[in-house]
Short mmCIF file of C-alpha atoms and ligand atoms in Angstrom, two decimals:
data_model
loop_
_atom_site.label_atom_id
_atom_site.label_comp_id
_atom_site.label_asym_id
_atom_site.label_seq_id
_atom_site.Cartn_x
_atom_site.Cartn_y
_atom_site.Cartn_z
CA UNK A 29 -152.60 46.39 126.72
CA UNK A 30 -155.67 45.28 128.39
CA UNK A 31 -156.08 44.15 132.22
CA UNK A 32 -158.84 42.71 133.99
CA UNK A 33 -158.50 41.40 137.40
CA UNK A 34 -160.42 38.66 138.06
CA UNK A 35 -162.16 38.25 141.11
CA UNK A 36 -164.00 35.29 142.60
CA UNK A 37 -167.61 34.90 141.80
CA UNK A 38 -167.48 37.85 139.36
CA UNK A 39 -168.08 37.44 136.23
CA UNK A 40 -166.81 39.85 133.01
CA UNK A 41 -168.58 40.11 129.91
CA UNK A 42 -165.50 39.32 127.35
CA UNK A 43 -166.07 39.72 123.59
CA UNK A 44 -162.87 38.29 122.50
CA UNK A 45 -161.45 34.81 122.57
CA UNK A 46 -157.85 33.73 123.91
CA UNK A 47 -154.79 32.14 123.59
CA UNK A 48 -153.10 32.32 127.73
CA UNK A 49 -149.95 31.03 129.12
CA UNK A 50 -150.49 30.35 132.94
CA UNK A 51 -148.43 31.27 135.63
CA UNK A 52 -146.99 33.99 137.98
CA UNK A 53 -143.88 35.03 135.64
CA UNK A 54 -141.81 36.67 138.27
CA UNK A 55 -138.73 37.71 136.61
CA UNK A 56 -139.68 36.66 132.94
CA UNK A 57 -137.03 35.01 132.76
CA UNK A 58 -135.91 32.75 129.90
CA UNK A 59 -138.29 30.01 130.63
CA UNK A 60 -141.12 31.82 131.14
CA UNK A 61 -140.02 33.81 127.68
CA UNK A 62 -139.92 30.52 125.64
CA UNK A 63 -143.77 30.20 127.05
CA UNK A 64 -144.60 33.30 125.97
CA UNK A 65 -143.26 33.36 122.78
CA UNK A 66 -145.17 30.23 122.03
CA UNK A 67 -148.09 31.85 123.49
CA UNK A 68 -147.99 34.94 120.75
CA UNK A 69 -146.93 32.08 117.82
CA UNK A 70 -150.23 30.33 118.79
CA UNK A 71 -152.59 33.24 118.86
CA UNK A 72 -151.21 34.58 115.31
CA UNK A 73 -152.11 30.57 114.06
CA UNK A 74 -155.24 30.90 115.21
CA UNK A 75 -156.36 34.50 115.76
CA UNK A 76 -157.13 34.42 119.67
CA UNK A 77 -155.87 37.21 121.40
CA UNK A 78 -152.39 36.44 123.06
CA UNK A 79 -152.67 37.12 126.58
CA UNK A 80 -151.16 35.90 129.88
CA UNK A 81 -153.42 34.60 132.83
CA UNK A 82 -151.46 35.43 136.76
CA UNK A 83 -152.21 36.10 140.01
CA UNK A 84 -152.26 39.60 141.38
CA UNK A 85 -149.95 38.57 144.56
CA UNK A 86 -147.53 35.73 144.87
CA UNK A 87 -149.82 32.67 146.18
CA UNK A 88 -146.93 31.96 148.50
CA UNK A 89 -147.49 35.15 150.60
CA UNK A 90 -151.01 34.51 150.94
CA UNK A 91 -150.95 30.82 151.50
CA UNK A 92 -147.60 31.18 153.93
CA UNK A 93 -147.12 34.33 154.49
CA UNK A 94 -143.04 34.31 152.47
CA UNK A 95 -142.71 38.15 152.19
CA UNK A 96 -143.46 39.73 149.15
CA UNK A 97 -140.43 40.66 147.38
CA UNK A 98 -139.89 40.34 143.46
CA UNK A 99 -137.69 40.10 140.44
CA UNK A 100 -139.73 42.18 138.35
CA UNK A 101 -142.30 45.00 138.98
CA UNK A 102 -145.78 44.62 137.39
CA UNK A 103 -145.36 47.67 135.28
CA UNK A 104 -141.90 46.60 134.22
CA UNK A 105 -143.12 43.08 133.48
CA UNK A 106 -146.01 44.34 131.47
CA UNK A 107 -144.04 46.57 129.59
CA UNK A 108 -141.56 43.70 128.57
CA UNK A 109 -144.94 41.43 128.07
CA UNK A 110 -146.45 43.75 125.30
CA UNK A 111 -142.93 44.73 123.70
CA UNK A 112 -143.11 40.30 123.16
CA UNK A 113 -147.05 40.51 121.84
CA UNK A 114 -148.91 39.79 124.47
CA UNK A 115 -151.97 42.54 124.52
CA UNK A 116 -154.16 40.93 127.37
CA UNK A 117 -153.19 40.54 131.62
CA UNK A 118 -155.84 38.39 133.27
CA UNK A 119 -155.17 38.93 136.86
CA UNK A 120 -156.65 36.78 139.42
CA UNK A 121 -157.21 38.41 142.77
CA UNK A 122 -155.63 35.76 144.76
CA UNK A 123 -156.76 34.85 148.01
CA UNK A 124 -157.26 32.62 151.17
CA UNK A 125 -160.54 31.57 149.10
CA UNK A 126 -159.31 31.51 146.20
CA UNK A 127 -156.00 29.09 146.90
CA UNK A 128 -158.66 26.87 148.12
CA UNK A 129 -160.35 26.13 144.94
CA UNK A 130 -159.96 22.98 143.74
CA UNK A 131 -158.34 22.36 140.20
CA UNK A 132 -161.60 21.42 138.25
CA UNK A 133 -163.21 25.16 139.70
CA UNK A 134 -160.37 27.14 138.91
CA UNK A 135 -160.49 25.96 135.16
CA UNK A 136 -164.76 26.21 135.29
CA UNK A 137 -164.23 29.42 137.00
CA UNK A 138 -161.16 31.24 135.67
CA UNK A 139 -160.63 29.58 132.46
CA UNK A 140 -163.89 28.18 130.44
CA UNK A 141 -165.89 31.33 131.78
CA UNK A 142 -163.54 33.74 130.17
CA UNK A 143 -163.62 32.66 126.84
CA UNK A 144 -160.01 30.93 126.51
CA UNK A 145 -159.90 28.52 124.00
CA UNK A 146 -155.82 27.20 124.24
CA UNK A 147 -153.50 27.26 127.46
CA UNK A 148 -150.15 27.09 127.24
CA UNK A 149 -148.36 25.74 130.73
CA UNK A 150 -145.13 24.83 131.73
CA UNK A 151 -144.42 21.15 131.75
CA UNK A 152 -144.84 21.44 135.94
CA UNK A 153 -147.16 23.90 135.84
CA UNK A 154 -148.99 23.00 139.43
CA UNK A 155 -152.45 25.14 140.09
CA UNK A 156 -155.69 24.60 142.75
CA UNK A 157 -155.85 23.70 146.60
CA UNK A 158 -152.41 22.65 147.89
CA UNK A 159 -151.08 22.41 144.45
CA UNK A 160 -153.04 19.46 143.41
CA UNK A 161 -153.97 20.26 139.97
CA UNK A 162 -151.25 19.69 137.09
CA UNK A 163 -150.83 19.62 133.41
CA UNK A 164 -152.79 16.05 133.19
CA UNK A 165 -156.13 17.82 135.50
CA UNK A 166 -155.73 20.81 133.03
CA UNK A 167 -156.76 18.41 130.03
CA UNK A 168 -160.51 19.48 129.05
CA UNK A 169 -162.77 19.13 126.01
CA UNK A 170 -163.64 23.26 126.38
CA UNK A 171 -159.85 24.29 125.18
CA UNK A 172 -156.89 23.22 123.65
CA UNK A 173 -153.33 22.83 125.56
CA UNK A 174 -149.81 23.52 124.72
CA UNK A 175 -147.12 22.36 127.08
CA UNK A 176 -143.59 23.76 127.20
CA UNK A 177 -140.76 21.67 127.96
CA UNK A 178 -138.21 22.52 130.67
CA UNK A 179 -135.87 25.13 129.19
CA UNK A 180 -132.61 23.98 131.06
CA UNK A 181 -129.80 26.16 132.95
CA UNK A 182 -126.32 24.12 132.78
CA UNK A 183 -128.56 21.66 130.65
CA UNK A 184 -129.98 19.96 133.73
CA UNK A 185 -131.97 22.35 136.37
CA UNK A 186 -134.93 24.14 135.62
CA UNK A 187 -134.55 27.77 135.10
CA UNK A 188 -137.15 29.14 138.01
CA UNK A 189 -137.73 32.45 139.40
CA UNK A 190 -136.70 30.73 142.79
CA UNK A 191 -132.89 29.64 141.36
CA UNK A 192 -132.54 33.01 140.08
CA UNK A 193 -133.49 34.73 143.78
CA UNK A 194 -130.82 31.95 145.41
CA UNK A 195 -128.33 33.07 143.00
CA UNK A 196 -129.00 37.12 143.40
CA UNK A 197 -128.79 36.15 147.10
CA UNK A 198 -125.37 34.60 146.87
CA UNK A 199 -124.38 37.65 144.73
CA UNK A 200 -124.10 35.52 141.63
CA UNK A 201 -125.11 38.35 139.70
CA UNK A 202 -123.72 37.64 135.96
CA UNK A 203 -125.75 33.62 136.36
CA UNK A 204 -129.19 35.59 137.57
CA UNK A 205 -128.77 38.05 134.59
CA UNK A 206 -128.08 35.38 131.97
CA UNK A 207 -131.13 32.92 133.31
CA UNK A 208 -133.30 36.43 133.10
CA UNK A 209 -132.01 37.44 129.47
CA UNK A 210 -131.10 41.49 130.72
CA UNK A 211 -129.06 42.50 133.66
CA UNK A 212 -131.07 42.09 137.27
CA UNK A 213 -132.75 45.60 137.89
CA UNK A 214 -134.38 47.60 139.99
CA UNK A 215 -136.67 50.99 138.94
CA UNK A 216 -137.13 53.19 141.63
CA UNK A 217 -137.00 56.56 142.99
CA UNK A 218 -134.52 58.68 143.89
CA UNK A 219 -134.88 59.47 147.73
CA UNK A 220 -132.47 61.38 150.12
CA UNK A 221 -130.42 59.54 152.50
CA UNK A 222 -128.41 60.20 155.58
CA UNK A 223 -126.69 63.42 153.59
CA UNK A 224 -123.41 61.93 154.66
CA UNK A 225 -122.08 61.00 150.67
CA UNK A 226 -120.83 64.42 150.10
CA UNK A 227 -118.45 64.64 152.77
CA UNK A 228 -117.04 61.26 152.27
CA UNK A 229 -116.26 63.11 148.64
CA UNK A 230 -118.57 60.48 147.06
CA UNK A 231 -122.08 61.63 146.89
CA UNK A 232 -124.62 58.89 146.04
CA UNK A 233 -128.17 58.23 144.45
CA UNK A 234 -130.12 56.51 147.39
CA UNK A 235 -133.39 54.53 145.33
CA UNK A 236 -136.08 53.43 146.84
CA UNK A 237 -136.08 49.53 146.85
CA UNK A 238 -140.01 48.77 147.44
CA UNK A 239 -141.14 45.37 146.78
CA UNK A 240 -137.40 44.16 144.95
CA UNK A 241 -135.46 41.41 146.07
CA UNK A 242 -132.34 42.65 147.82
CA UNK A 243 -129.07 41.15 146.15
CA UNK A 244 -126.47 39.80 148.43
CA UNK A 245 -125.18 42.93 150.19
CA UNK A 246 -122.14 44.83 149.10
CA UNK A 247 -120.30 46.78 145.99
CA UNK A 248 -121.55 45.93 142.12
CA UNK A 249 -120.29 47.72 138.95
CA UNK A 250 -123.75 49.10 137.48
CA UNK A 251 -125.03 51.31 134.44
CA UNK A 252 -127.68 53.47 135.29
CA UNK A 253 -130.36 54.48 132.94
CA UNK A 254 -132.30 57.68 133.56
CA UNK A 255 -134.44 59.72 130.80
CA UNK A 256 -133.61 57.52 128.50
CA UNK A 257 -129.65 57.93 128.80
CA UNK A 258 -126.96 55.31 130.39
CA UNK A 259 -124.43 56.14 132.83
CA UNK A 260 -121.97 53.95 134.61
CA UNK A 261 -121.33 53.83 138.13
CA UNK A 262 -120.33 51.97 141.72
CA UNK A 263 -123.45 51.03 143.85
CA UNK A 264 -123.48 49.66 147.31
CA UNK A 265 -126.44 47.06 148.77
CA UNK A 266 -126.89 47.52 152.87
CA UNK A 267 -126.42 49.03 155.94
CA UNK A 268 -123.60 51.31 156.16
CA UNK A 269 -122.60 49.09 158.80
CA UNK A 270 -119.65 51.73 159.03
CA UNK A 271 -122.08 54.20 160.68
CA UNK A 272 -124.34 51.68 162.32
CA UNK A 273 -127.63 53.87 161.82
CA UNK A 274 -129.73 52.37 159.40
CA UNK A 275 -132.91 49.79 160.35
CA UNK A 276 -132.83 48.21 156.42
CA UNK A 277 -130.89 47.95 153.86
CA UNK A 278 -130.46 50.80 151.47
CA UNK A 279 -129.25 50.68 147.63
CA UNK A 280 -127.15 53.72 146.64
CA UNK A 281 -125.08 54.29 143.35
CA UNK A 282 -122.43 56.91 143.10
CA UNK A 283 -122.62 57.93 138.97
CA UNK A 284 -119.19 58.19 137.61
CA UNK A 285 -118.43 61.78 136.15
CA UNK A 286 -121.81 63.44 137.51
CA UNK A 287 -122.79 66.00 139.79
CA UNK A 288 -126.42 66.97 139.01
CA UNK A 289 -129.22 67.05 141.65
CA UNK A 290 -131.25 63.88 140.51
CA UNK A 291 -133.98 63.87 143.76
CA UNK A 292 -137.35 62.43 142.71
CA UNK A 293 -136.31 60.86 139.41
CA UNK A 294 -136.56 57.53 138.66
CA UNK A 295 -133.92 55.35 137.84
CA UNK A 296 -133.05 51.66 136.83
CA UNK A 297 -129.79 50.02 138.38
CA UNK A 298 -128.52 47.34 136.18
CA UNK A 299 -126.42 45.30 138.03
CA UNK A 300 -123.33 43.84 135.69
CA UNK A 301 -121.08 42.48 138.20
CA UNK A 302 -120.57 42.00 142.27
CA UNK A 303 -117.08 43.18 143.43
CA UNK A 304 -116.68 43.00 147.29
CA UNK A 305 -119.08 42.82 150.60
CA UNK A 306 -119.64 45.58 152.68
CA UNK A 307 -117.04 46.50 155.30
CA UNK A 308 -116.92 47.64 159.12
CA UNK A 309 -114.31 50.33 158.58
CA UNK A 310 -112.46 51.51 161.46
CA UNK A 311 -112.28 54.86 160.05
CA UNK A 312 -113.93 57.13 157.87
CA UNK A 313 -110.53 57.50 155.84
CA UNK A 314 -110.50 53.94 155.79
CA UNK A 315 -113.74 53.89 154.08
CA UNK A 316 -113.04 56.81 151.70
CA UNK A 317 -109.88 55.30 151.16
CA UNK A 318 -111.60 51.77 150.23
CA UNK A 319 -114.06 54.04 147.98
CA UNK A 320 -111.19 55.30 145.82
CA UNK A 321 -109.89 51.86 144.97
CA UNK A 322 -113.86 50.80 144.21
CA UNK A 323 -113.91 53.67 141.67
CA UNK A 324 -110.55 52.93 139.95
CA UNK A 325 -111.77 49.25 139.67
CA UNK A 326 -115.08 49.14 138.20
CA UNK A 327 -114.63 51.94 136.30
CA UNK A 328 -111.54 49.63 134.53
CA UNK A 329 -113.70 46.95 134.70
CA UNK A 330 -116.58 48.73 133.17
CA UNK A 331 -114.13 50.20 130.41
CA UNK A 332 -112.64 46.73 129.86
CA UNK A 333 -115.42 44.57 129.30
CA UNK A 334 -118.09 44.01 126.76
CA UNK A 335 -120.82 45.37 128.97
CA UNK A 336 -119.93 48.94 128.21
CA UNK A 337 -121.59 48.40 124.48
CA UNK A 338 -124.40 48.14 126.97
CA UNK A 339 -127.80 49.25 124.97
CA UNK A 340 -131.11 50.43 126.73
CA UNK A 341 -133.49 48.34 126.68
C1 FMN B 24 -119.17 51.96 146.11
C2 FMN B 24 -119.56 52.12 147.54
C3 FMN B 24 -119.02 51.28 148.51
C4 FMN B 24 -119.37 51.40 149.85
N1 FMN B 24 -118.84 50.54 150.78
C5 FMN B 24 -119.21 50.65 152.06
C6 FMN B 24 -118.67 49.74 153.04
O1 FMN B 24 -117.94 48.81 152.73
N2 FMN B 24 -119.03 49.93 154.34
C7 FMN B 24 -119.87 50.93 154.73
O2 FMN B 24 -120.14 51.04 155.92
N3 FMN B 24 -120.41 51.77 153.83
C8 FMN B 24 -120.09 51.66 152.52
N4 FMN B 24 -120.62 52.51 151.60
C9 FMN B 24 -121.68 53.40 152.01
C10 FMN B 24 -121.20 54.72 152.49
O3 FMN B 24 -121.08 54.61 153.87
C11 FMN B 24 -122.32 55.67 152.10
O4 FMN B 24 -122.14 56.01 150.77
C12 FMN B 24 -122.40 56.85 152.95
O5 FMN B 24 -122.74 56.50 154.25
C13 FMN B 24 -123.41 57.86 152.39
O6 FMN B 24 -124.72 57.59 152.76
P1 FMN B 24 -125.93 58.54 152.31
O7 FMN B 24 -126.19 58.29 150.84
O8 FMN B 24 -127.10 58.03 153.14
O9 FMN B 24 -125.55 59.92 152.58
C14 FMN B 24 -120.30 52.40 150.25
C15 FMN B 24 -120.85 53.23 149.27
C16 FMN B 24 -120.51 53.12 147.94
C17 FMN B 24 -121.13 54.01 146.91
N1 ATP B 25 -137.67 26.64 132.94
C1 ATP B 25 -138.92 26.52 132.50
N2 ATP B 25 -139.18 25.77 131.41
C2 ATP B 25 -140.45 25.64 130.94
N3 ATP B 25 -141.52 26.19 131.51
C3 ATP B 25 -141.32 26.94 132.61
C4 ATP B 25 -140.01 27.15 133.16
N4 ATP B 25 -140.11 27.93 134.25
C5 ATP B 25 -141.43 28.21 134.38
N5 ATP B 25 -142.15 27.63 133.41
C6 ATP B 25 -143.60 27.72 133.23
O1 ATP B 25 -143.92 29.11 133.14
C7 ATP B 25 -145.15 29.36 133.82
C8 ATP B 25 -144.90 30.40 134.89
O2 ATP B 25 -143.97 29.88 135.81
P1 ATP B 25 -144.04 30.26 137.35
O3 ATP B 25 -143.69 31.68 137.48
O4 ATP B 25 -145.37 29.85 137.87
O5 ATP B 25 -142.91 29.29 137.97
P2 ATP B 25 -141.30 29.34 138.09
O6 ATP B 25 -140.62 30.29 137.17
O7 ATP B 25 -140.88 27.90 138.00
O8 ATP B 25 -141.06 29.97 139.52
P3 ATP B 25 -141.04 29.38 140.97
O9 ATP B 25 -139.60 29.20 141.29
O10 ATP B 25 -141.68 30.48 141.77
O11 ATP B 25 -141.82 28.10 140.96
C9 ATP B 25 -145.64 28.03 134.37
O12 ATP B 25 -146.58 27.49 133.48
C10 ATP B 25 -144.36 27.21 134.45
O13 ATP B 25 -144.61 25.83 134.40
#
């Protein structure tokens, strides 16, 4: 896979010729997979290479500052990307400049100098200074256009990377995954903690959140996958509000049946299903005690459902 970041007022020498779809693809979710499949169709109909055309930072947190959190990391979004047959990332560096082109530069500058011959947007694909440019400005003799038509969650709102952060927010877990086509996830490392998960006869993975969107705090039932192997377990999304010493939120998942030392590996946490908030125990039996009944729980509900024929992806 190749990618080029594009940066205003630079100009690459490109010997191919492309088919992109257009966007910022957070999540890939199912929407943004129908445009990419039709993306890969068109470039095999007429030889351009299949690539995708996005924006190096969400334009939101440069234009208003919303805090960068996503669905998806770039690596992990790639990866899925190529696995569907897309071999090109344009990247446009995005900003304060930049979000002030107007529609007919961005396509002089970002589209007709890079040698892309079709685009393939979303039927509200919105691009240029204050979002004025749309699928009827992208219309120009230099390339051909494909639009996609909504692809529909409860067959009447638009599947968006936006609905899917409300619903991992509200801890509607199961919706998120089904709008995203795989279980939510989040890759990251294994770091150390407060040390306290031992004596509470529970010890835990603590992984490193980065840039993911935090899920609506509290216990989910979760496979784990780690060098290339699944395992099942009972994570936990917060603050230990028990304890009352941590400044953000942590994610921690105790492995069922598994006692090796797992520092400095990295992990994915598939979240199947939410189960309860987080508690303000009064005790630290109470908690332990809580723990226990967590365990017996989602490791019946893990047993019991479907999700255990759960493959890697
Ligand atoms: C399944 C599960 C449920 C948990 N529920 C709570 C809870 O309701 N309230 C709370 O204060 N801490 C809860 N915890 C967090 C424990 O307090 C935490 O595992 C412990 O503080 C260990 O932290 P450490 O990994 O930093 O050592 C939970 C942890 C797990 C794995
Ligand atoms: N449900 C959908 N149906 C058809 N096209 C879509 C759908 N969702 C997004 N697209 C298209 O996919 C491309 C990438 O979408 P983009 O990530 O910019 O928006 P989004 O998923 O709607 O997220 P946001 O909630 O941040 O607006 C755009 O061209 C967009 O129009």
């Amino acid at each position: 896979m190749n990618t080029y970041l594009l940066k205003h007022n630079e100009k690459l020498l490109l010997k191919g010729k492309y088919v992109i779809g257009i966007g910022f693809f957070d999540g890939l979710h199912l929407g943004h997979q129908a445009l990419v499949k039709e993306t890969v169709k068109i470039s095999k109909e007429t030889n351009l290479i299949p690539a995708i055309m996005t924006f190096d930072h969400y334009p939101l947190s440069v234009i208003k500052g919303v805090s960068e959190t996503y669905l998806l990391s770039k690596k992990e979004r790639n990866f899925l990307l190529e696995k569907m047959g897309i071999e090109t990332i344009f990247e446009i560096e995005f900003t304060e400049v930049v979000s002030r082109l107007n529609p007919e530069d961005f396509i002089r500058e970002y589209i007709i100098a890079n040698q892309i011959k079709h685009v393939v947007a979303g039927y509200d694909f919105h691009f240029g200074y204050k979002n004025s440019g749309d699928i009827d400005t992208l219309k120009n003799d230099m390339f051909s256009l494909s639009i996609i038509a909504p692809v529909l969650y409860n067959q009447h709102q638009k599947i968006s990377s936006t609905l899917i952060r409300n619903l991992l927010k509200n801890g509607k877990i199961e919706e998120a995954s089904c709008l995203l086509g795989r279980p939510y996830s989040i890759r990251g490392k294994v770091i150390h903690g407060k040390h306290r998960g031992t004596v509470l006869g529970f010890p835990t993975a603590n992984i490193n959140i980065d840039k993911y969107l935090i899920p609506q705090r509290g216990v989910y039932g979760v496979v784990l996958e780690m060098d290339h192997k699944a395992y099942y377990g009972m994570a936990n999304i917060g603050v230990n509000p028990t304890f009352n010493d941590l400044l953000s939120d942590s994610l921690e998942v105790y492995i069922f049946d598994f006692d090796k030392n797992i520092y400095n590996k990295t992990v994915k946490v598939n979240f199947l299903f939410f189960t309860r908030p987080e508690i303000t125990f009064k005790s630290l039996d109470d908690l332990i005690k809580k723990m226990h009944q967590d365990k017996e729980e989602i490791s019946g509900k893990l047993k019991n459902s479907l999700t255990n024929t759960y493959k890697l992806l």
